[in-house]
CSV table of C-alpha atoms in Angstrom, one decimal:
chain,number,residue,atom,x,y,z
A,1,UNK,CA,6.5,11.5,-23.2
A,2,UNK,CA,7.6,13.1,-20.0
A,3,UNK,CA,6.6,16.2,-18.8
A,4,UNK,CA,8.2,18.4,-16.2
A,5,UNK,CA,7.2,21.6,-14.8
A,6,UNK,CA,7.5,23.7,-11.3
A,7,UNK,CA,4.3,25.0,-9.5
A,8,UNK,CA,4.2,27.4,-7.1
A,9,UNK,CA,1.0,26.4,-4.3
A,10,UNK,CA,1.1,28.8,-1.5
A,11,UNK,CA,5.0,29.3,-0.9
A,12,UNK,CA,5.9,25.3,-1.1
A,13,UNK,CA,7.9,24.8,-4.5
A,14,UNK,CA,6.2,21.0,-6.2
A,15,UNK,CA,8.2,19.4,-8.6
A,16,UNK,CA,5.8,18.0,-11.2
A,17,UNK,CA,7.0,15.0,-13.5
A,18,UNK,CA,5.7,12.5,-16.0
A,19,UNK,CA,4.0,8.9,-15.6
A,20,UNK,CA,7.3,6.9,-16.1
A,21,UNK,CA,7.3,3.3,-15.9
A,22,UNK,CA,4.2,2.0,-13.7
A,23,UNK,CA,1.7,-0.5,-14.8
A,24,UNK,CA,-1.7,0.4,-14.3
A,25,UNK,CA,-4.8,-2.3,-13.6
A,26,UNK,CA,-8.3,-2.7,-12.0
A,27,UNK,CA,-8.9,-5.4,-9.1
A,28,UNK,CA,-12.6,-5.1,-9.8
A,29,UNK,CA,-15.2,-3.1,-11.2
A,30,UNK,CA,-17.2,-4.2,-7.7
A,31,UNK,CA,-15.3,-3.2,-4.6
A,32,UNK,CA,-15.2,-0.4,-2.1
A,33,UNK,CA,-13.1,0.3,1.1
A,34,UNK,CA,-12.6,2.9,4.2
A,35,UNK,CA,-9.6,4.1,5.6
A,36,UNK,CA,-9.8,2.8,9.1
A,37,UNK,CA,-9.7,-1.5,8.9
A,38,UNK,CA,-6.0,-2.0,7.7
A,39,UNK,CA,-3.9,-3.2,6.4
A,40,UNK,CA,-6.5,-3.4,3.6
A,41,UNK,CA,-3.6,-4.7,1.2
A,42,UNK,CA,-0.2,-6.4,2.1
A,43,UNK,CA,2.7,-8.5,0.6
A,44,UNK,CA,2.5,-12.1,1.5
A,45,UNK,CA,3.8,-15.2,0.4
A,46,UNK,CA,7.3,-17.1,0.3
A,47,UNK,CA,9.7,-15.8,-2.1
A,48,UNK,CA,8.9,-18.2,-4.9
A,49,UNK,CA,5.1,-16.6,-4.8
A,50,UNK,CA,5.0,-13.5,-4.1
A,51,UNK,CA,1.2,-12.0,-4.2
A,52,UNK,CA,-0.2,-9.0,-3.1
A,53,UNK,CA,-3.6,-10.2,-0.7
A,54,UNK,CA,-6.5,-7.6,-0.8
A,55,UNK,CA,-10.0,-6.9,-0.4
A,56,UNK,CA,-12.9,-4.8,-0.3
A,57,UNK,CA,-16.9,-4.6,-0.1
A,58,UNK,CA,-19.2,-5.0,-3.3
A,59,UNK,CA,-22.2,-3.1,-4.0
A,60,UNK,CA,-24.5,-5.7,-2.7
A,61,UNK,CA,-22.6,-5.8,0.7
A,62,UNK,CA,-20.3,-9.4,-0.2
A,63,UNK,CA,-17.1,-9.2,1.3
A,64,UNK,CA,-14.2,-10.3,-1.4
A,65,UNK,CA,-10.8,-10.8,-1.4
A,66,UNK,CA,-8.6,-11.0,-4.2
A,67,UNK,CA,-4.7,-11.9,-4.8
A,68,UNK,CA,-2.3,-10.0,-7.1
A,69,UNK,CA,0.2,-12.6,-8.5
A,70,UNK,CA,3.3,-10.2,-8.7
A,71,UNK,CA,5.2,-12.3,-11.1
A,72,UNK,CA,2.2,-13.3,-13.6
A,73,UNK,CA,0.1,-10.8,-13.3
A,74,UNK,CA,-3.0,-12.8,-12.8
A,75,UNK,CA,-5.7,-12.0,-10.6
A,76,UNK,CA,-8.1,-14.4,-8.5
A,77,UNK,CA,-11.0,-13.5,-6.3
A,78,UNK,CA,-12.7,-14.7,-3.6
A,79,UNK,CA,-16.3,-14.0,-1.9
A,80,UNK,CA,-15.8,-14.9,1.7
A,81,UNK,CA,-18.9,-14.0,3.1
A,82,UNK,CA,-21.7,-13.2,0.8
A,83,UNK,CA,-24.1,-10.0,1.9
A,84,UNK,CA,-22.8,-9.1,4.8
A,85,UNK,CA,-24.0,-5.3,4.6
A,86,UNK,CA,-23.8,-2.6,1.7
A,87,UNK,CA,-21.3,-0.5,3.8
A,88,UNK,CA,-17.1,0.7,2.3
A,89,UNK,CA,-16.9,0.4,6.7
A,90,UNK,CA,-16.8,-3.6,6.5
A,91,UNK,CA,-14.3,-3.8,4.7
A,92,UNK,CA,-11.2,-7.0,5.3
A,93,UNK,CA,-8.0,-6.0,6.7
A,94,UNK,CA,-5.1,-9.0,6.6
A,95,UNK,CA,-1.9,-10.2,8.3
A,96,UNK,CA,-0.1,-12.9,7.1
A,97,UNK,CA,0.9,-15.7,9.9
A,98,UNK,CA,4.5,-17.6,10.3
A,99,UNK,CA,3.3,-20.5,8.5
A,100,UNK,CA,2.6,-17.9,5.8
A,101,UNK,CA,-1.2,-18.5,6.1
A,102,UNK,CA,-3.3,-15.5,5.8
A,103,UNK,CA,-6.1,-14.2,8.1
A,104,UNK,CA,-8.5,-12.1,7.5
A,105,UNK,CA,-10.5,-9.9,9.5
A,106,UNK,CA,-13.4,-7.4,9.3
A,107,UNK,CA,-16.5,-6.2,10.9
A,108,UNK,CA,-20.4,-5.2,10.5
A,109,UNK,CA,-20.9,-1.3,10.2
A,110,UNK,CA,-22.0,-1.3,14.4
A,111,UNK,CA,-24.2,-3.7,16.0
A,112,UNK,CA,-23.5,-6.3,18.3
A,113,UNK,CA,-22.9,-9.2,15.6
A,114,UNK,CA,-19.2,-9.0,16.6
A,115,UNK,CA,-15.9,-9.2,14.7
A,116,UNK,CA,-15.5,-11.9,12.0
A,117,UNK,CA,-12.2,-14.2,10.3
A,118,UNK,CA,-11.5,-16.1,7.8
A,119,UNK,CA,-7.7,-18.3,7.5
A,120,UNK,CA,-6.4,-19.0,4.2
A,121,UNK,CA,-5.4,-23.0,4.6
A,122,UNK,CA,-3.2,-22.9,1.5
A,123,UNK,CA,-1.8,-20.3,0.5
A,124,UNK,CA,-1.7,-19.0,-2.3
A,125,UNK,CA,-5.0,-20.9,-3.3
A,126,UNK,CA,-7.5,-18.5,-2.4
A,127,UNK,CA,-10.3,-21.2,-2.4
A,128,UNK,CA,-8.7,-22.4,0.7
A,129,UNK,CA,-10.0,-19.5,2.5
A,130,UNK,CA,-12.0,-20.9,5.3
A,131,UNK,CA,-15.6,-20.3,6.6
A,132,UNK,CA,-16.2,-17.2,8.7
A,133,UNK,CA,-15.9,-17.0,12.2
A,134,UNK,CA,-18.1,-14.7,14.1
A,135,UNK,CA,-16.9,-14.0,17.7
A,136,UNK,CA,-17.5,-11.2,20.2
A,137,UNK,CA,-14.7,-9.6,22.1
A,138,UNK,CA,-16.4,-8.7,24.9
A,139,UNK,CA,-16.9,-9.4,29.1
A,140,UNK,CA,-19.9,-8.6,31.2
A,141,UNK,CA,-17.9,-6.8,33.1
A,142,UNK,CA,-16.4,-4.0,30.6
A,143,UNK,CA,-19.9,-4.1,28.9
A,144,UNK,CA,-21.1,-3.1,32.7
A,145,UNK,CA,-18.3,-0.5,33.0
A,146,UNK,CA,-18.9,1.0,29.4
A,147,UNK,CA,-22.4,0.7,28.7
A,148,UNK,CA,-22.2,0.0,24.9
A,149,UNK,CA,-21.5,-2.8,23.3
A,150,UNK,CA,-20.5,-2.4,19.2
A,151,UNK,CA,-18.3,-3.8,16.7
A,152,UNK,CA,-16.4,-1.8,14.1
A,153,UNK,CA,-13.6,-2.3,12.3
A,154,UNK,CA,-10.4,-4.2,12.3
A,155,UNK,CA,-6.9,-3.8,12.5
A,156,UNK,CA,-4.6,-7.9,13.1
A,157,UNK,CA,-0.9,-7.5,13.4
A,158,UNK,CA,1.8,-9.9,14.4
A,159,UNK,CA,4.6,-9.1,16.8
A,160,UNK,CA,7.7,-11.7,16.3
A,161,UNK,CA,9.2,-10.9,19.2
A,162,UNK,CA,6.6,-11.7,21.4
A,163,UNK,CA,6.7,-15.5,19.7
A,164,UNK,CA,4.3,-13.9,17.2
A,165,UNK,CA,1.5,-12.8,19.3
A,166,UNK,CA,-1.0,-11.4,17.7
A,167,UNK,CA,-2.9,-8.1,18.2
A,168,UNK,CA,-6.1,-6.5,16.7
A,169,UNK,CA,-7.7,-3.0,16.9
A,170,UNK,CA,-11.0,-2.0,16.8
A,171,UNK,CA,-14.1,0.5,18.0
A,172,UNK,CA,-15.9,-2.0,20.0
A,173,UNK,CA,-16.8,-1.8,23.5
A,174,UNK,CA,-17.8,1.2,24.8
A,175,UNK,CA,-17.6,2.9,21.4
A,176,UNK,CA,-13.9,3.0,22.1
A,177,UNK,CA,-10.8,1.8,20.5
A,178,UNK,CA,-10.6,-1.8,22.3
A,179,UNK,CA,-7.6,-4.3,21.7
A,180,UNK,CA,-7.1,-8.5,21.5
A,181,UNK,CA,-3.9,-10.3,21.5
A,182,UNK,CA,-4.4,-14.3,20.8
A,183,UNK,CA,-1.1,-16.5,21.2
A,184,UNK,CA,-2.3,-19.8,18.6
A,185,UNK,CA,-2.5,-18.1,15.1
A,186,UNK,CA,-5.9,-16.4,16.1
A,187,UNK,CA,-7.9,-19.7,17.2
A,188,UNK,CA,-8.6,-17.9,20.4
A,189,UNK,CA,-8.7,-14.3,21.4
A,190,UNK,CA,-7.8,-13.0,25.1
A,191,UNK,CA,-10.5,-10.6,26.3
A,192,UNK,CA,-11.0,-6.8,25.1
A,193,UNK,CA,-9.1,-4.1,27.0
A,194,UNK,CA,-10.3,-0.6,26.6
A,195,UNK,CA,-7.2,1.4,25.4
A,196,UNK,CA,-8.4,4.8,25.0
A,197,UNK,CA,-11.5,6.6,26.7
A,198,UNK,CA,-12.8,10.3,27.1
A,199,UNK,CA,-12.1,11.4,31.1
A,200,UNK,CA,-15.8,11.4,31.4
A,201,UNK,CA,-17.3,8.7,29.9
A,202,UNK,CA,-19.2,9.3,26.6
A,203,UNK,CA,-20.6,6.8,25.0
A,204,UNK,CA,-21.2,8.8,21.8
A,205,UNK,CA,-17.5,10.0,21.7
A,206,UNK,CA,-15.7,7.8,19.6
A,207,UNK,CA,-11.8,8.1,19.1
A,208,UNK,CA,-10.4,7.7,15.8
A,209,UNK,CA,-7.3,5.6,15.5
A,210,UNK,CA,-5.0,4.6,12.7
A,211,UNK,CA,-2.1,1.7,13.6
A,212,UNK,CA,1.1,0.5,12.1
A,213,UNK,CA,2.9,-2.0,13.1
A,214,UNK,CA,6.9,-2.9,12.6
A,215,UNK,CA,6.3,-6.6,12.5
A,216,UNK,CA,8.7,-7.1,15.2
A,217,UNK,CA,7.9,-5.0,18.6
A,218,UNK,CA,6.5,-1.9,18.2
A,219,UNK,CA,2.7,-0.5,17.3
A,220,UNK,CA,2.5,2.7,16.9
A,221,UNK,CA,-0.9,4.7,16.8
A,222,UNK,CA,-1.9,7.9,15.8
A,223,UNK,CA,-5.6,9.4,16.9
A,224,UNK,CA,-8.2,12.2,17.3
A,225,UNK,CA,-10.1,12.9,20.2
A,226,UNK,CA,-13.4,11.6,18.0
A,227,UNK,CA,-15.2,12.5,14.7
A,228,UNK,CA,-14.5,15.9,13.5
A,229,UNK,CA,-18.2,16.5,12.1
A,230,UNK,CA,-19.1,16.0,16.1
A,231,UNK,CA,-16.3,17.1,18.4
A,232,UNK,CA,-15.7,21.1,18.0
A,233,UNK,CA,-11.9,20.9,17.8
A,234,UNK,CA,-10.4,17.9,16.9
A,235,UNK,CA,-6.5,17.4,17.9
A,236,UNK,CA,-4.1,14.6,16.9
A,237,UNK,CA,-2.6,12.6,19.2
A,238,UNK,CA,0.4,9.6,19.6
A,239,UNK,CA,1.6,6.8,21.2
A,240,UNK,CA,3.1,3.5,20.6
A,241,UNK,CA,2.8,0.0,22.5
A,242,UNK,CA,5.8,-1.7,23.2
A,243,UNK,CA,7.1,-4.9,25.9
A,244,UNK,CA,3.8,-4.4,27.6
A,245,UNK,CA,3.1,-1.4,28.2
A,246,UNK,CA,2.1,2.3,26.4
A,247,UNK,CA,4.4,5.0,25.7
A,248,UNK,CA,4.5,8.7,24.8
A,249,UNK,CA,6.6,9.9,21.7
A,250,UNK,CA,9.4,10.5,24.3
A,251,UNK,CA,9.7,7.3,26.2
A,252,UNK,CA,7.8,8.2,29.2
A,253,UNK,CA,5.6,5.3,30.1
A,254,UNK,CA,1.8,6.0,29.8
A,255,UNK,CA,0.3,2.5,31.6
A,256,UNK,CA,0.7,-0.7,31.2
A,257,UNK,CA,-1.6,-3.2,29.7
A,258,UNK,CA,-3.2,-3.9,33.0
A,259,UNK,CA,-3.7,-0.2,34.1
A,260,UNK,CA,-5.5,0.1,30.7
A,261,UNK,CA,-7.4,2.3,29.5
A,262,UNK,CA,-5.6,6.2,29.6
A,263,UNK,CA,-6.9,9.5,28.1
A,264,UNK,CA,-6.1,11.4,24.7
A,265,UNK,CA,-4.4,14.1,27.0
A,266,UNK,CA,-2.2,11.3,28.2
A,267,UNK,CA,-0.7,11.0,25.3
A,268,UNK,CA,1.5,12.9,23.2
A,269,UNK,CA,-0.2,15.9,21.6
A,270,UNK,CA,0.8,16.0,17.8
A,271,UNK,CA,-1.9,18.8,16.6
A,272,UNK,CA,-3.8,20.8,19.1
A,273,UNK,CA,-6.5,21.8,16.6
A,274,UNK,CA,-8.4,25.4,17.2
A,275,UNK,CA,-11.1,27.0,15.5
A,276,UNK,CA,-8.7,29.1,13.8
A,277,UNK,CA,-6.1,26.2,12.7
A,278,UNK,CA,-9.2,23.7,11.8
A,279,UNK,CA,-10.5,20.5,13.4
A,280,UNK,CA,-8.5,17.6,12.3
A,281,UNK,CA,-8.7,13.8,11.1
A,282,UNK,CA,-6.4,11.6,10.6
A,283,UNK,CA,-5.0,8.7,7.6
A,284,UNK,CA,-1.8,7.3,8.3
A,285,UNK,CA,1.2,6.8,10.1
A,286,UNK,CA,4.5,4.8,9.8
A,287,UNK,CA,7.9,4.9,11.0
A,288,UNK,CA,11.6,6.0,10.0
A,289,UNK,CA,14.6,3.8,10.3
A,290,UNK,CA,15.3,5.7,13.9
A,291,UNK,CA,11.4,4.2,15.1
A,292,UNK,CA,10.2,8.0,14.6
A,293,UNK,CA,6.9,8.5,13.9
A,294,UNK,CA,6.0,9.6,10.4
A,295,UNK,CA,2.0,11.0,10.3
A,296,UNK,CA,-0.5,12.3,7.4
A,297,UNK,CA,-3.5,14.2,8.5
A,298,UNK,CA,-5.9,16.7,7.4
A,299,UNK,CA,-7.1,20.0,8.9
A,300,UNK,CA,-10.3,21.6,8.2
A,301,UNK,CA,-9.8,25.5,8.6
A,302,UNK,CA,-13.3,25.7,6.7
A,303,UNK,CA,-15.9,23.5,5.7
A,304,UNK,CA,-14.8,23.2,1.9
A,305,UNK,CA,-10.9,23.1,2.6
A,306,UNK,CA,-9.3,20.0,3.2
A,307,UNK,CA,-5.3,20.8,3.8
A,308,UNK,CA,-2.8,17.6,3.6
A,309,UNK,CA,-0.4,17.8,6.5
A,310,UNK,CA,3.1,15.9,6.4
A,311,UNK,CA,4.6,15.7,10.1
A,312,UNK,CA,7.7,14.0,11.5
A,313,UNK,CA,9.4,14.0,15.2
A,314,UNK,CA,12.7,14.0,14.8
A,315,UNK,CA,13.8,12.4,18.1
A,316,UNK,CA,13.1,16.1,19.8
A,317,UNK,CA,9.7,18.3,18.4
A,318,UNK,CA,7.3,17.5,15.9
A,319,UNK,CA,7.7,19.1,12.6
A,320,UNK,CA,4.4,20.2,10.5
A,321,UNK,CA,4.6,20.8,6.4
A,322,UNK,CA,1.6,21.6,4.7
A,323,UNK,CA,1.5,19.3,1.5
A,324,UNK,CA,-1.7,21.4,-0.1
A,325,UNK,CA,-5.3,22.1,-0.2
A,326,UNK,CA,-6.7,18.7,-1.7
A,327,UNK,CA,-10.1,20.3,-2.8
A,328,UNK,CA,-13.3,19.7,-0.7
A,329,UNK,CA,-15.3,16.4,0.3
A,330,UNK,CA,-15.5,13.8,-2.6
A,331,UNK,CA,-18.9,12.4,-2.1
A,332,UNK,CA,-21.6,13.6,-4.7
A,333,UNK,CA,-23.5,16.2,-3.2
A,334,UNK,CA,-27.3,15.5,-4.1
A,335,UNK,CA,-29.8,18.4,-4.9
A,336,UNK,CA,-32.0,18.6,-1.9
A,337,UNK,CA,-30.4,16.5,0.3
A,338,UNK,CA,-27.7,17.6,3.3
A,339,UNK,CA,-23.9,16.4,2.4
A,340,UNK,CA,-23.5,14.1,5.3
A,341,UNK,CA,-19.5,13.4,5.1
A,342,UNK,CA,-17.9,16.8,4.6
A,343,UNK,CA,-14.4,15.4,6.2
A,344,UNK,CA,-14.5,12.9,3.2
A,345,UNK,CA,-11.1,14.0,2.2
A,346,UNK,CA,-9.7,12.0,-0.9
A,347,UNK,CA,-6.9,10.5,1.3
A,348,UNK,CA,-3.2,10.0,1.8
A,349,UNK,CA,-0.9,7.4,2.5
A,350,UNK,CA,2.5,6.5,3.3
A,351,UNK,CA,4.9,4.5,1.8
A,352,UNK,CA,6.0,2.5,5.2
A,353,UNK,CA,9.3,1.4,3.9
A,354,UNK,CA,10.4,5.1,2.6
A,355,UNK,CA,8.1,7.3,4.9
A,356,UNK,CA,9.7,10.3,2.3
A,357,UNK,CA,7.5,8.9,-0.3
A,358,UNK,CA,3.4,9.4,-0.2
A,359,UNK,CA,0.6,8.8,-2.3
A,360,UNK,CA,-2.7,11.5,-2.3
A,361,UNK,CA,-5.9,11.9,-4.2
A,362,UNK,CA,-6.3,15.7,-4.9
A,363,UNK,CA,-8.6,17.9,-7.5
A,364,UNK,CA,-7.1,18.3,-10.8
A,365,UNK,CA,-9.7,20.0,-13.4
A,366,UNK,CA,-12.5,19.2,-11.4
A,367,UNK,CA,-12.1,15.6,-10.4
A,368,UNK,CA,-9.8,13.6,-7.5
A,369,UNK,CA,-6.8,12.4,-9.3
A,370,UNK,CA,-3.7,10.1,-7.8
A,371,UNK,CA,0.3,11.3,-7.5
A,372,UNK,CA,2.9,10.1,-5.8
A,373,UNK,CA,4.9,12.7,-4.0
A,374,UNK,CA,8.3,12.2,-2.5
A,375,UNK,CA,10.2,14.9,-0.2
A,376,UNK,CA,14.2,15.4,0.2
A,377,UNK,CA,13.6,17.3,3.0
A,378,UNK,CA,11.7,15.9,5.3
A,379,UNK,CA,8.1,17.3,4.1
A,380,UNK,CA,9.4,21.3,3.4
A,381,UNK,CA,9.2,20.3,-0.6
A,382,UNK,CA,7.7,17.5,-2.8
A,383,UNK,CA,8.5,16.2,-5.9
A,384,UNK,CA,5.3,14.8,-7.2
A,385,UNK,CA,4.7,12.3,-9.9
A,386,UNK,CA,1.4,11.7,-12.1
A,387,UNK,CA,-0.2,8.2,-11.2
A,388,UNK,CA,-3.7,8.9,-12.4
A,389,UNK,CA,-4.5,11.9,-14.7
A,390,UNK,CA,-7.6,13.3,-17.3
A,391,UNK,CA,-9.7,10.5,-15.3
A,392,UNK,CA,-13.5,10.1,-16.3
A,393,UNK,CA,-14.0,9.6,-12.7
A,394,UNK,CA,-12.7,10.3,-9.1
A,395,UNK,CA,-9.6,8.2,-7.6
A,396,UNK,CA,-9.0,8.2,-4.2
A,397,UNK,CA,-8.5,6.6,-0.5
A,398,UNK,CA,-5.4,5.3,-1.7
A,399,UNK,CA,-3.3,2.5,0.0
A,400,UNK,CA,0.7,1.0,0.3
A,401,UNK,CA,0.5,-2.6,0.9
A,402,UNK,CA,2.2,-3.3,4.3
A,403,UNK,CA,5.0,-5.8,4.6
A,404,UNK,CA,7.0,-5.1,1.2
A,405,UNK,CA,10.2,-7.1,1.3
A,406,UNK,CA,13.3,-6.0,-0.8
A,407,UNK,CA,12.1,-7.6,-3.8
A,408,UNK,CA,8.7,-6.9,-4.1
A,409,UNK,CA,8.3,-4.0,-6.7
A,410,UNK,CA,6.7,-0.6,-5.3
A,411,UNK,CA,2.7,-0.3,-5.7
A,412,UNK,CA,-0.1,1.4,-4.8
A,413,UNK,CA,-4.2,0.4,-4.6
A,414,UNK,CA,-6.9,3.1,-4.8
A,415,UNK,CA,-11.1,3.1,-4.8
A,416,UNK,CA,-11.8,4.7,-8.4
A,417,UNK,CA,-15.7,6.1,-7.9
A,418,UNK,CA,-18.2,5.8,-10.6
A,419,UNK,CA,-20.7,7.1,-8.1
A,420,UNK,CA,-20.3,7.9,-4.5
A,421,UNK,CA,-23.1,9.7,-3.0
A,422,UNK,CA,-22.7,7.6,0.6
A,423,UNK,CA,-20.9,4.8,2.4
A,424,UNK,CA,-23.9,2.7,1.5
A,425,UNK,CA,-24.7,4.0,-1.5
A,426,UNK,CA,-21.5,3.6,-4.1
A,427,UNK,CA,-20.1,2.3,-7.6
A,428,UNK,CA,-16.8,2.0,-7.1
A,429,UNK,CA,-13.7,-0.1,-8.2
A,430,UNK,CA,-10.2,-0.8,-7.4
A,431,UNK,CA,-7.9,0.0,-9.4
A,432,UNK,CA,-3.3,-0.3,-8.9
A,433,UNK,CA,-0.5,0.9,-10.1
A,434,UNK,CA,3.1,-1.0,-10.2
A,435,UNK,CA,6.5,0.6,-10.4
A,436,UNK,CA,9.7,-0.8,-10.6
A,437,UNK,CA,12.1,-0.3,-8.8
């Protein structure tokens, strides 16, 4: 039965509503993920097979993916490289190439190992995923320049109209967000470009960055100026890449690939976080049908408030909506032992293909539930929908896959914790929810 009732949560009006609909599964009972290798989960396949592709990290540090037939139902799972390291940090992000072949791509928690692949051959027969591929995106000479040479995570994506060059994202040299473009399907990789560095540089400063892609020409990307446990404020910043070059929100150019890398402060300033307002960190980003930019964030006022923040640009100013206070960190605090991830928020995404529509893990009763919340007014009110409730244990970091087409139902993938005390130290599943359309 459905239920329906209003909530007042400091001055924003939330339309609360029944599950209606969805159908609720579990990937695995093995399989963690972060929030900063994506897409973690997309649509892929011709239309006569459409699948959702996904993957995480087990408890004893295997890298698996699995596919979600969309028509059957069924389920298959792959391990495509066996113990690579008991960290949620490692795990596989996807983009699915013209030939419909899908590659894989994912890193070691730091270290120098370097990034790794794996290409589906046949799709949609996961055994035909490939060995992996270790390479290192790296010259002596940026090495040289920035002193530190590290691989974590990854982000492929595919630009048709650059003949489907590909580009990928990660923290690598320098401890910085670094960038790759390969023009044969991702059989080779041009050299790493810095793309965004502190003005003096710091080696332990490290820039947090969350991408989205159009498919077509445009990346946008969304960042802080580092870790909010480290840096004492922590703003929000934007840009997008487009024909070449680096842009700010309002068209001005920043630099072009060549003149690579630029500051945070040469970018467009989305949040400029105080003491007061609260460091910040951000989740996810996408776009509206006018190629605005659409971001979810979190402020940290105090150390146990994690506030959900909704903001567009309308073609002229940012706008900021709070969504609500989320609850605190959702790792297990230990007796004894310092809490080490106090920004742990449980998460937020977007629904890229209606940026109105987002999906958040918040505290209900005492543990980090799932609901869907959808605004009419560009993020001043939210209906909000049940998609997990009365759960025995904590739901969160949850994800929409990228690259829905018109006939792929909605969905949404979370990481359902049986025990999370650290990123190397969890029980944790991964769990979805369908909804038709």
């Amino acid at each position: 039965m459905n239920t329906f009732k209003i909530i007042l949560i400091y001055g924003l009006i939330l339309k609360i509503s029944g599950v209606c609909g969805q159908s609720v599964g579990t990937l695995t009972d093995d399989g963690a993920w972060c929030w900063f290798s994506d897409p973690r989960a997309i649509f892929a396949g011709g239309s006569e097979n459409r699948s959702i592709f996904t993957g995480w990290v087990t408890q004893n540090g295997d890298i698996e993916v699995a596919i979600l037939d969309l028509q059957s139902g069924g389920i298959e799972k792959k391990v495509i490289y066996p113990e690579l390291q008991v960290d949620d940090h490692n795990n596989p992000a996807f983009v699915e190439l013209p030939d419909h072949r899908i590659l894989a791509q994912y890193t070691w928690h730091g270290g120098t190992n370097g990034v790794i692949q794996n290409v589906m051959e046949s799709p949609p027969e996961i055994s035909s995923f490939g060995d992996p591929y270790v390479f290192k995106p790296k010259t002596d000479q940026l090495i040289e320049e920035y002193q530190r040479e590290t691989y974590t995570y990854a982000n492929p994506m595919i630009l048709s109209a650059e003949n489907n060059k590909l580009y990928s994202f990660g923290r690598w040299i320098g401890y910085k967000p670094n960038m790759i473009t390969s023009t044969d399907n991702g059989q080779t990789w041009s050299d790493p470009k810095v793309v965004i560095t502190s003005p003096e540089l710091d080696t332990n400063n490290r820039p947090y960055v969350k991408y989205f892609s159009d498919g077509i020409s445009r990346i946008h990307l969304v960042f802080t100026d580092g870790h909010p446990a480290v840096e004492p404020t922590n703003s929000v910043y934007y840009c997008y890449y487009e024909d070449g070059a680096f842009w700010r929100v309002n068209g001005e150019k920043i630099c072009d690939i060549e003149n690579l890398p630029f500051h945070p402060e040469d970018a467009t300033v989305v949040y400029r976080a105080t003491e007061e307002s609260g460091r910040s960190w951000v989740f996810d980003i996408a776009a509206d049908d006018n190629k605005n930019p659409v971001i979810l964030y979190t402020r940290y006022p105090r150390v146990k408030e994690h506030d959900y923040y909704y903001t567009r640009f309308d073609g002229n100013s940012w706008h900021h909506h709070r969504i609500l206070y989320s609850g605190p960190w959702f790792p297990e605090d230990v007796h004894g032992q310092r809490q080490r991830e106090l920004n742990y928020s449980g998460g937020l995404t977007l629904d890229p293909n209606n940026p109105a529509v987002i999906y958040f893990s918040h505290v209900i009763d005492g543990t980090f539930e799932i609901s869907r919340g959808e605004t009419p007014d560009y993020g001043k009110t939210w209906g909000i929908t049940p998609v997990t409730r009365d759960s025995q244990f904590d739901n969160v970091r949850p994800f929409v896959p990228r690259y829905q087409n018109s006939d792929d139902p909605n969905a949404v993938l979370w990481m359902q914790n049986h025990s999370y005390i650290h990123y190397t130290d969890y029980q944790s599943s991964i769990r979805y929810a369908i909804f038709p359309k």
